[in-house]
Amino acid sequence: QLQLQESGPGLVKASETLSLTCTVSGGSVRRSSYFWGWIRQAPGRGLEWIGSIYYSGSTYYNPSLKSRVTISVDISKNQFSLKLSSVTAADTAIYYCARETPTDTYDNNGSITYFFDYWGQGTLVTVSS
Amino acid sequence: SYELTQPPSLSVSPGQTASITCSGDKLGDKFAFWYQQRPGQSPVLVIYQDDKRPSGIPERFSGSNSGNTATLTISETQAMDEAGYYCQAWDSSTTRVFGGGTTLTVL
């Protein structure tokens, strides 16, 4: 059974960089076909996709966060990581890592898209002033 | 940017059917995915590719997607179904988009 576990500081100072790691067990980040993503949820709010990485290192980011986000993968440790720079109180949230699996058919636009089928338990990061 | 719109809340009586909608421009041309999030827990995938159920998800959960609206239907709603529900799709490029979420209350 695939498991994902987030780790990192629970408290980050404003203007500094938030760094989190997701450790994958029961499967390999090196396996092709899957993306590995980060999603966050501010207190009392909805889900917000931050970005995703393919095992090869290809990345896709939410345009609203792109200038501050870096996602990387460490195949040797079976981990992938998130860095979010210049944080403010608005970045206070529960941060989830998740695996993305491709659809098995094309949609009406002729695209293969991905969905989040395994999620970590989430970790709360608070930005302090 | 692409947006998905959900009603903020929905109430249903036990045993009744709950229908949660998700609206977006030409959403029917994309695949819709649905997640359930119980209080204090991580989201769980309940519907993928518009109408497919992952292993372990009860048959009471079903989905449809046509035109500009995707719908998650929960038949014979139970107290354990009380949760937040989020739709998700991709925009025209590679951006993953979530709806704002619907809080389902069973009372």
PDB file of C-alpha atoms in Angstrom:
ATOM      1  CA  GLN A   1       0.000   0.000   0.000  1.00  0.00           C
ATOM      2  CA  LEU A   2       1.422   3.331  -1.063  1.00  0.00           C
ATOM      3  CA  GLN A   3       1.987   5.800   1.764  1.00  0.00           C
ATOM      4  CA  LEU A   4       3.109   9.404   1.742  1.00  0.00           C
ATOM      5  CA  GLN A   5       4.373  11.358   4.729  1.00  0.00           C
ATOM      6  CA  GLU A   6       5.054  15.075   4.897  1.00  0.00           C
ATOM      7  CA  SER A   7       7.783  16.454   7.133  1.00  0.00           C
ATOM      8  CA  GLY A   8       9.289  19.833   7.890  1.00  0.00           C
ATOM      9  CA  PRO A   9       9.118  22.810  10.243  1.00  0.00           C
ATOM     10  CA  GLY A  10       5.685  23.670  11.581  1.00  0.00           C
ATOM     11  CA  LEU A  11       6.612  27.303  12.086  1.00  0.00           C
ATOM     12  CA  VAL A  12       8.234  29.610   9.546  1.00  0.00           C
ATOM     13  CA  LYS A  13       8.974  33.304   9.891  1.00  0.00           C
ATOM     14  CA  ALA A  14       7.485  35.758   7.459  1.00  0.00           C
ATOM     15  CA  SER A  15       9.712  36.554   4.448  1.00  0.00           C
ATOM     16  CA  GLU A  16      11.621  33.288   4.859  1.00  0.00           C
ATOM     17  CA  THR A  17      11.402  30.068   2.833  1.00  0.00           C
ATOM     18  CA  LEU A  18       9.056  27.221   3.687  1.00  0.00           C
ATOM     19  CA  SER A  19      10.615  23.808   3.058  1.00  0.00           C
ATOM     20  CA  LEU A  20       8.770  20.501   3.198  1.00  0.00           C
ATOM     21  CA  THR A  21       9.615  16.947   2.193  1.00  0.00           C
ATOM     22  CA  CYS A  22       7.319  14.098   1.234  1.00  0.00           C
ATOM     23  CA  THR A  23       8.643  10.592   1.832  1.00  0.00           C
ATOM     24  CA  VAL A  24       7.060   7.857  -0.259  1.00  0.00           C
ATOM     25  CA  SER A  25       6.870   4.253   0.939  1.00  0.00           C
ATOM     26  CA  GLY A  26       5.333   1.206  -0.685  1.00  0.00           C
ATOM     27  CA  GLY A  27       6.166   2.550  -4.131  1.00  0.00           C
ATOM     28  CA  SER A  28       8.814   4.427  -6.085  1.00  0.00           C
ATOM     29  CA  VAL A  29       8.876   8.050  -7.219  1.00  0.00           C
ATOM     30  CA  ARG A  30      11.052   6.789 -10.064  1.00  0.00           C
ATOM     31  CA  ARG A  31       8.183   4.834 -11.573  1.00  0.00           C
ATOM     32  CA  SER A  32       7.015   6.359 -14.813  1.00  0.00           C
ATOM     33  CA  SER A  33       3.449   7.524 -15.491  1.00  0.00           C
ATOM     34  CA  TYR A  34       2.930   9.257 -12.161  1.00  0.00           C
ATOM     35  CA  PHE A  35       3.205  12.848 -11.036  1.00  0.00           C
ATOM     36  CA  TRP A  36       3.877  13.806  -7.427  1.00  0.00           C
ATOM     37  CA  GLY A  37       2.117  16.911  -6.187  1.00  0.00           C
ATOM     38  CA  TRP A  38       1.664  19.415  -3.404  1.00  0.00           C
ATOM     39  CA  ILE A  39      -1.704  20.825  -2.357  1.00  0.00           C
ATOM     40  CA  ARG A  40      -2.484  23.166   0.513  1.00  0.00           C
ATOM     41  CA  GLN A  41      -5.517  24.164   2.526  1.00  0.00           C
ATOM     42  CA  ALA A  42      -5.656  27.384   4.520  1.00  0.00           C
ATOM     43  CA  PRO A  43      -7.639  27.188   7.793  1.00  0.00           C
ATOM     44  CA  GLY A  44     -11.341  26.882   7.014  1.00  0.00           C
ATOM     45  CA  ARG A  45     -10.715  27.178   3.289  1.00  0.00           C
ATOM     46  CA  GLY A  46     -10.678  24.949   0.230  1.00  0.00           C
ATOM     47  CA  LEU A  47      -7.951  23.005  -1.540  1.00  0.00           C
ATOM     48  CA  GLU A  48      -5.338  24.801  -3.632  1.00  0.00           C
ATOM     49  CA  TRP A  49      -2.970  23.000  -5.980  1.00  0.00           C
ATOM     50  CA  ILE A  50       0.605  24.254  -5.587  1.00  0.00           C
ATOM     51  CA  GLY A  51       2.484  22.221  -8.159  1.00  0.00           C
ATOM     52  CA  SER A  52       3.546  18.788  -9.372  1.00  0.00           C
ATOM     53  CA  ILE A  53       6.672  17.016 -10.541  1.00  0.00           C
ATOM     54  CA  TYR A  54       7.259  14.037 -12.813  1.00  0.00           C
ATOM     55  CA  TYR A  55       9.929  11.491 -11.907  1.00  0.00           C
ATOM     56  CA  SER A  56      12.060  12.860 -14.729  1.00  0.00           C
ATOM     57  CA  GLY A  57      12.065  16.266 -13.053  1.00  0.00           C
ATOM     58  CA  SER A  58       9.525  18.042 -15.243  1.00  0.00           C
ATOM     59  CA  THR A  59       7.513  20.468 -13.131  1.00  0.00           C
ATOM     60  CA  TYR A  60       4.217  22.309 -13.371  1.00  0.00           C
ATOM     61  CA  TYR A  61       3.231  25.076 -10.979  1.00  0.00           C
ATOM     62  CA  ASN A  62       0.110  27.004 -10.090  1.00  0.00           C
ATOM     63  CA  PRO A  63       0.484  30.284 -12.004  1.00  0.00           C
ATOM     64  CA  SER A  64      -0.506  32.240  -8.900  1.00  0.00           C
ATOM     65  CA  LEU A  65       2.437  30.782  -6.942  1.00  0.00           C
ATOM     66  CA  LYS A  66       4.907  30.059  -9.717  1.00  0.00           C
ATOM     67  CA  SER A  67       7.325  32.866  -8.908  1.00  0.00           C
ATOM     68  CA  ARG A  68       7.840  31.548  -5.370  1.00  0.00           C
ATOM     69  CA  VAL A  69       7.634  27.749  -5.756  1.00  0.00           C
ATOM     70  CA  THR A  70      10.253  25.112  -6.425  1.00  0.00           C
ATOM     71  CA  ILE A  71       9.476  21.385  -6.397  1.00  0.00           C
ATOM     72  CA  SER A  72      12.234  18.824  -6.700  1.00  0.00           C
ATOM     73  CA  VAL A  73      12.594  15.045  -6.523  1.00  0.00           C
ATOM     74  CA  ASP A  74      15.280  12.910  -4.895  1.00  0.00           C
ATOM     75  CA  ILE A  75      15.041   9.460  -6.395  1.00  0.00           C
ATOM     76  CA  SER A  76      17.774   8.031  -4.159  1.00  0.00           C
ATOM     77  CA  LYS A  77      15.750   8.884  -1.048  1.00  0.00           C
ATOM     78  CA  ASN A  78      12.356   8.241  -2.657  1.00  0.00           C
ATOM     79  CA  GLN A  79      11.289  11.753  -1.713  1.00  0.00           C
ATOM     80  CA  PHE A  80      10.073  14.922  -3.315  1.00  0.00           C
ATOM     81  CA  SER A  81      10.232  18.383  -1.818  1.00  0.00           C
ATOM     82  CA  LEU A  82       8.569  21.783  -1.806  1.00  0.00           C
ATOM     83  CA  LYS A  83      10.147  25.174  -1.319  1.00  0.00           C
ATOM     84  CA  LEU A  84       7.995  28.283  -1.075  1.00  0.00           C
ATOM     85  CA  SER A  85       9.881  31.551  -0.735  1.00  0.00           C
ATOM     86  CA  SER A  86       8.985  34.924   0.755  1.00  0.00           C
ATOM     87  CA  VAL A  87       6.148  33.518   2.828  1.00  0.00           C
ATOM     88  CA  THR A  88       3.479  35.640   4.477  1.00  0.00           C
ATOM     89  CA  ALA A  89       0.615  34.901   6.853  1.00  0.00           C
ATOM     90  CA  ALA A  90      -1.469  34.006   3.796  1.00  0.00           C
ATOM     91  CA  ASP A  91       0.733  30.928   3.334  1.00  0.00           C
ATOM     92  CA  THR A  92      -0.366  29.483   6.675  1.00  0.00           C
ATOM     93  CA  ALA A  93      -2.046  26.209   5.764  1.00  0.00           C
ATOM     94  CA  ILE A  94      -2.070  22.454   5.954  1.00  0.00           C
ATOM     95  CA  TYR A  95       0.230  21.199   3.238  1.00  0.00           C
ATOM     96  CA  TYR A  96      -0.497  17.837   1.624  1.00  0.00           C
ATOM     97  CA  CYS A  97       1.616  15.763  -0.706  1.00  0.00           C
ATOM     98  CA  ALA A  98      -0.106  13.373  -3.087  1.00  0.00           C
ATOM     99  CA  ARG A  99       0.417  11.031  -6.013  1.00  0.00           C
ATOM    100  CA  GLU A 100      -1.210  11.766  -9.352  1.00  0.00           C
ATOM    101  CA  THR A 101      -2.370   8.942 -11.571  1.00  0.00           C
ATOM    102  CA  PRO A 102      -3.194   9.375 -15.261  1.00  0.00           C
ATOM    103  CA  THR A 103      -6.640   8.766 -16.664  1.00  0.00           C
ATOM    104  CA  ASP A 104      -6.865   5.603 -18.752  1.00  0.00           C
ATOM    105  CA  THR A 105      -8.590   7.327 -21.668  1.00  0.00           C
ATOM    106  CA  TYR A 106      -8.441  10.675 -23.420  1.00  0.00           C
ATOM    107  CA  ASP A 107     -11.003  13.340 -22.582  1.00  0.00           C
ATOM    108  CA  ASN A 108     -13.058  15.097 -25.269  1.00  0.00           C
ATOM    109  CA  ASN A 109     -10.195  17.536 -25.740  1.00  0.00           C
ATOM    110  CA  GLY A 110      -7.864  14.673 -26.582  1.00  0.00           C
ATOM    111  CA  SER A 111      -5.941  15.013 -23.331  1.00  0.00           C
ATOM    112  CA  ILE A 112      -4.732  12.603 -20.696  1.00  0.00           C
ATOM    113  CA  THR A 113      -5.144  14.262 -17.312  1.00  0.00           C
ATOM    114  CA  TYR A 114      -4.224  13.229 -13.799  1.00  0.00           C
ATOM    115  CA  PHE A 115      -6.001  12.874 -10.493  1.00  0.00           C
ATOM    116  CA  PHE A 116      -4.819  12.626  -6.890  1.00  0.00           C
ATOM    117  CA  ASP A 117      -5.325   9.060  -5.706  1.00  0.00           C
ATOM    118  CA  TYR A 118      -3.039   8.842  -2.672  1.00  0.00           C
ATOM    119  CA  TRP A 119      -2.615  11.626  -0.115  1.00  0.00           C
ATOM    120  CA  GLY A 120      -0.390  12.183   2.875  1.00  0.00           C
ATOM    121  CA  GLN A 121      -1.856  13.059   6.247  1.00  0.00           C
ATOM    122  CA  GLY A 122      -0.916  16.707   5.852  1.00  0.00           C
ATOM    123  CA  THR A 123       1.265  18.988   7.937  1.00  0.00           C
ATOM    124  CA  LEU A 124       0.307  22.360   9.355  1.00  0.00           C
ATOM    125  CA  VAL A 125       2.699  25.178   8.609  1.00  0.00           C
ATOM    126  CA  THR A 126       2.182  28.458  10.417  1.00  0.00           C
ATOM    127  CA  VAL A 127       3.852  31.649   9.237  1.00  0.00           C
ATOM    128  CA  SER A 128       4.704  33.949  12.101  1.00  0.00           C
ATOM    129  CA  SER A 129       5.461  37.621  11.956  1.00  0.00           C
TER     130      SER A 129
ATOM    131  CA  SER B   1      -7.816  31.374 -15.408  1.00  0.00           C
ATOM    132  CA  TYR B   2     -10.196  28.437 -15.276  1.00  0.00           C
ATOM    133  CA  GLU B   3     -12.706  28.329 -12.431  1.00  0.00           C
ATOM    134  CA  LEU B   4     -14.896  25.615 -10.959  1.00  0.00           C
ATOM    135  CA  THR B   5     -17.943  26.740  -8.982  1.00  0.00           C
ATOM    136  CA  GLN B   6     -19.647  24.676  -6.286  1.00  0.00           C
ATOM    137  CA  PRO B   7     -22.456  25.565  -3.886  1.00  0.00           C
ATOM    138  CA  PRO B   8     -20.901  26.282  -0.470  1.00  0.00           C
ATOM    139  CA  SER B   9     -23.294  24.041   1.417  1.00  0.00           C
ATOM    140  CA  LEU B  10     -25.989  21.420   1.020  1.00  0.00           C
ATOM    141  CA  SER B  11     -28.227  19.757   3.589  1.00  0.00           C
ATOM    142  CA  VAL B  12     -29.933  16.397   3.170  1.00  0.00           C
ATOM    143  CA  SER B  13     -31.898  14.038   5.376  1.00  0.00           C
ATOM    144  CA  PRO B  14     -30.570  10.546   6.063  1.00  0.00           C
ATOM    145  CA  GLY B  15     -31.642   8.108   3.354  1.00  0.00           C
ATOM    146  CA  GLN B  16     -32.234  10.852   0.814  1.00  0.00           C
ATOM    147  CA  THR B  17     -30.192  11.625  -2.300  1.00  0.00           C
ATOM    148  CA  ALA B  18     -27.606  14.408  -2.302  1.00  0.00           C
ATOM    149  CA  SER B  19     -26.551  15.995  -5.589  1.00  0.00           C
ATOM    150  CA  ILE B  20     -23.506  18.260  -5.522  1.00  0.00           C
ATOM    151  CA  THR B  21     -22.816  20.298  -8.644  1.00  0.00           C
ATOM    152  CA  CYS B  22     -19.589  21.687 -10.084  1.00  0.00           C
ATOM    153  CA  SER B  23     -19.760  24.225 -12.894  1.00  0.00           C
ATOM    154  CA  GLY B  24     -17.065  25.335 -15.313  1.00  0.00           C
ATOM    155  CA  ASP B  25     -16.792  26.474 -18.900  1.00  0.00           C
ATOM    156  CA  LYS B  26     -17.131  23.406 -21.156  1.00  0.00           C
ATOM    157  CA  LEU B  27     -16.411  21.169 -18.191  1.00  0.00           C
ATOM    158  CA  GLY B  28     -18.059  18.287 -20.039  1.00  0.00           C
ATOM    159  CA  ASP B  29     -15.130  18.261 -22.460  1.00  0.00           C
ATOM    160  CA  LYS B  30     -12.768  17.570 -19.571  1.00  0.00           C
ATOM    161  CA  PHE B  31     -12.676  14.854 -16.940  1.00  0.00           C
ATOM    162  CA  ALA B  32     -14.068  15.722 -13.513  1.00  0.00           C
ATOM    163  CA  PHE B  33     -12.738  14.230 -10.296  1.00  0.00           C
ATOM    164  CA  TRP B  34     -14.314  14.339  -6.839  1.00  0.00           C
ATOM    165  CA  TYR B  35     -12.778  14.190  -3.369  1.00  0.00           C
ATOM    166  CA  GLN B  36     -14.364  13.718   0.043  1.00  0.00           C
ATOM    167  CA  GLN B  37     -12.765  15.349   3.073  1.00  0.00           C
ATOM    168  CA  ARG B  38     -14.088  14.507   6.491  1.00  0.00           C
ATOM    169  CA  PRO B  39     -13.251  16.963   9.309  1.00  0.00           C
ATOM    170  CA  GLY B  40      -9.638  16.721  10.371  1.00  0.00           C
ATOM    171  CA  GLN B  41      -8.756  14.200   7.664  1.00  0.00           C
ATOM    172  CA  SER B  42      -7.006  14.194   4.318  1.00  0.00           C
ATOM    173  CA  PRO B  43      -9.068  14.230   1.120  1.00  0.00           C
ATOM    174  CA  VAL B  44     -10.096  10.898  -0.368  1.00  0.00           C
ATOM    175  CA  LEU B  45     -10.797  10.288  -4.052  1.00  0.00           C
ATOM    176  CA  VAL B  46     -14.421   9.141  -4.513  1.00  0.00           C
ATOM    177  CA  ILE B  47     -14.970   9.608  -8.276  1.00  0.00           C
ATOM    178  CA  TYR B  48     -12.483   9.801 -11.158  1.00  0.00           C
ATOM    179  CA  GLN B  49     -12.929  10.238 -14.904  1.00  0.00           C
ATOM    180  CA  ASP B  50     -16.430  11.645 -14.388  1.00  0.00           C
ATOM    181  CA  ASP B  51     -18.130   8.474 -13.206  1.00  0.00           C
ATOM    182  CA  LYS B  52     -15.657   5.826 -12.049  1.00  0.00           C
ATOM    183  CA  ARG B  53     -15.440   4.701  -8.436  1.00  0.00           C
ATOM    184  CA  PRO B  54     -12.107   3.708  -6.868  1.00  0.00           C
ATOM    185  CA  SER B  55     -11.920   0.430  -5.058  1.00  0.00           C
ATOM    186  CA  GLY B  56     -13.510   0.679  -1.619  1.00  0.00           C
ATOM    187  CA  ILE B  57     -15.884   3.536  -2.443  1.00  0.00           C
ATOM    188  CA  PRO B  58     -19.526   2.542  -1.894  1.00  0.00           C
ATOM    189  CA  GLU B  59     -21.829   2.172  -4.889  1.00  0.00           C
ATOM    190  CA  ARG B  60     -23.942   4.947  -3.352  1.00  0.00           C
ATOM    191  CA  PHE B  61     -21.449   7.384  -4.883  1.00  0.00           C
ATOM    192  CA  SER B  62     -21.863   8.145  -8.577  1.00  0.00           C
ATOM    193  CA  GLY B  63     -20.867  10.900 -10.963  1.00  0.00           C
ATOM    194  CA  SER B  64     -21.825  12.482 -14.261  1.00  0.00           C
ATOM    195  CA  ASN B  65     -20.438  15.268 -16.422  1.00  0.00           C
ATOM    196  CA  SER B  66     -22.032  17.030 -19.380  1.00  0.00           C
ATOM    197  CA  GLY B  67     -22.120  20.502 -20.838  1.00  0.00           C
ATOM    198  CA  ASN B  68     -20.839  22.904 -18.200  1.00  0.00           C
ATOM    199  CA  THR B  69     -21.752  20.857 -15.114  1.00  0.00           C
ATOM    200  CA  ALA B  70     -20.409  17.824 -13.325  1.00  0.00           C
ATOM    201  CA  THR B  71     -22.520  16.242 -10.591  1.00  0.00           C
ATOM    202  CA  LEU B  72     -21.635  14.026  -7.659  1.00  0.00           C
ATOM    203  CA  THR B  73     -24.647  12.029  -6.473  1.00  0.00           C
ATOM    204  CA  ILE B  74     -24.811  10.274  -3.144  1.00  0.00           C
ATOM    205  CA  SER B  75     -27.763   7.909  -2.851  1.00  0.00           C
ATOM    206  CA  GLU B  76     -29.217   6.809   0.455  1.00  0.00           C
ATOM    207  CA  THR B  77     -27.081   9.359   2.269  1.00  0.00           C
ATOM    208  CA  GLN B  78     -25.712   8.293   5.635  1.00  0.00           C
ATOM    209  CA  ALA B  79     -24.378  10.256   8.576  1.00  0.00           C
ATOM    210  CA  MET B  80     -20.856   9.130   7.664  1.00  0.00           C
ATOM    211  CA  ASP B  81     -21.188  10.995   4.351  1.00  0.00           C
ATOM    212  CA  GLU B  82     -21.192  14.325   6.167  1.00  0.00           C
ATOM    213  CA  ALA B  83     -18.045  15.965   4.841  1.00  0.00           C
ATOM    214  CA  GLY B  84     -16.603  18.515   2.461  1.00  0.00           C
ATOM    215  CA  TYR B  85     -16.654  17.583  -1.227  1.00  0.00           C
ATOM    216  CA  TYR B  86     -14.343  19.073  -3.844  1.00  0.00           C
ATOM    217  CA  CYS B  87     -14.433  18.756  -7.609  1.00  0.00           C
ATOM    218  CA  GLN B  88     -11.238  19.002  -9.636  1.00  0.00           C
ATOM    219  CA  ALA B  89     -10.345  19.293 -13.297  1.00  0.00           C
ATOM    220  CA  TRP B  90      -7.534  20.548 -15.505  1.00  0.00           C
ATOM    221  CA  ASP B  91      -7.582  23.821 -17.363  1.00  0.00           C
ATOM    222  CA  SER B  92      -6.592  24.044 -21.022  1.00  0.00           C
ATOM    223  CA  SER B  93      -2.915  23.583 -20.245  1.00  0.00           C
ATOM    224  CA  THR B  94      -1.436  21.788 -17.284  1.00  0.00           C
ATOM    225  CA  THR B  95      -2.957  23.577 -14.319  1.00  0.00           C
ATOM    226  CA  ARG B  96      -4.935  21.511 -11.824  1.00  0.00           C
ATOM    227  CA  VAL B  97      -7.987  23.378 -10.542  1.00  0.00           C
ATOM    228  CA  PHE B  98     -10.173  22.651  -7.522  1.00  0.00           C
ATOM    229  CA  GLY B  99     -13.682  23.882  -6.919  1.00  0.00           C
ATOM    230  CA  GLY B 100     -14.308  25.881  -3.762  1.00  0.00           C
ATOM    231  CA  GLY B 101     -15.859  22.896  -2.009  1.00  0.00           C
ATOM    232  CA  THR B 102     -19.323  21.974  -0.758  1.00  0.00           C
ATOM    233  CA  THR B 103     -20.047  21.163   2.868  1.00  0.00           C
ATOM    234  CA  LEU B 104     -22.606  18.376   3.032  1.00  0.00           C
ATOM    235  CA  THR B 105     -24.683  18.223   6.195  1.00  0.00           C
ATOM    236  CA  VAL B 106     -26.771  15.152   6.959  1.00  0.00           C
ATOM    237  CA  LEU B 107     -29.573  15.944   9.396  1.00  0.00           C
TER     238      LEU B 107
END
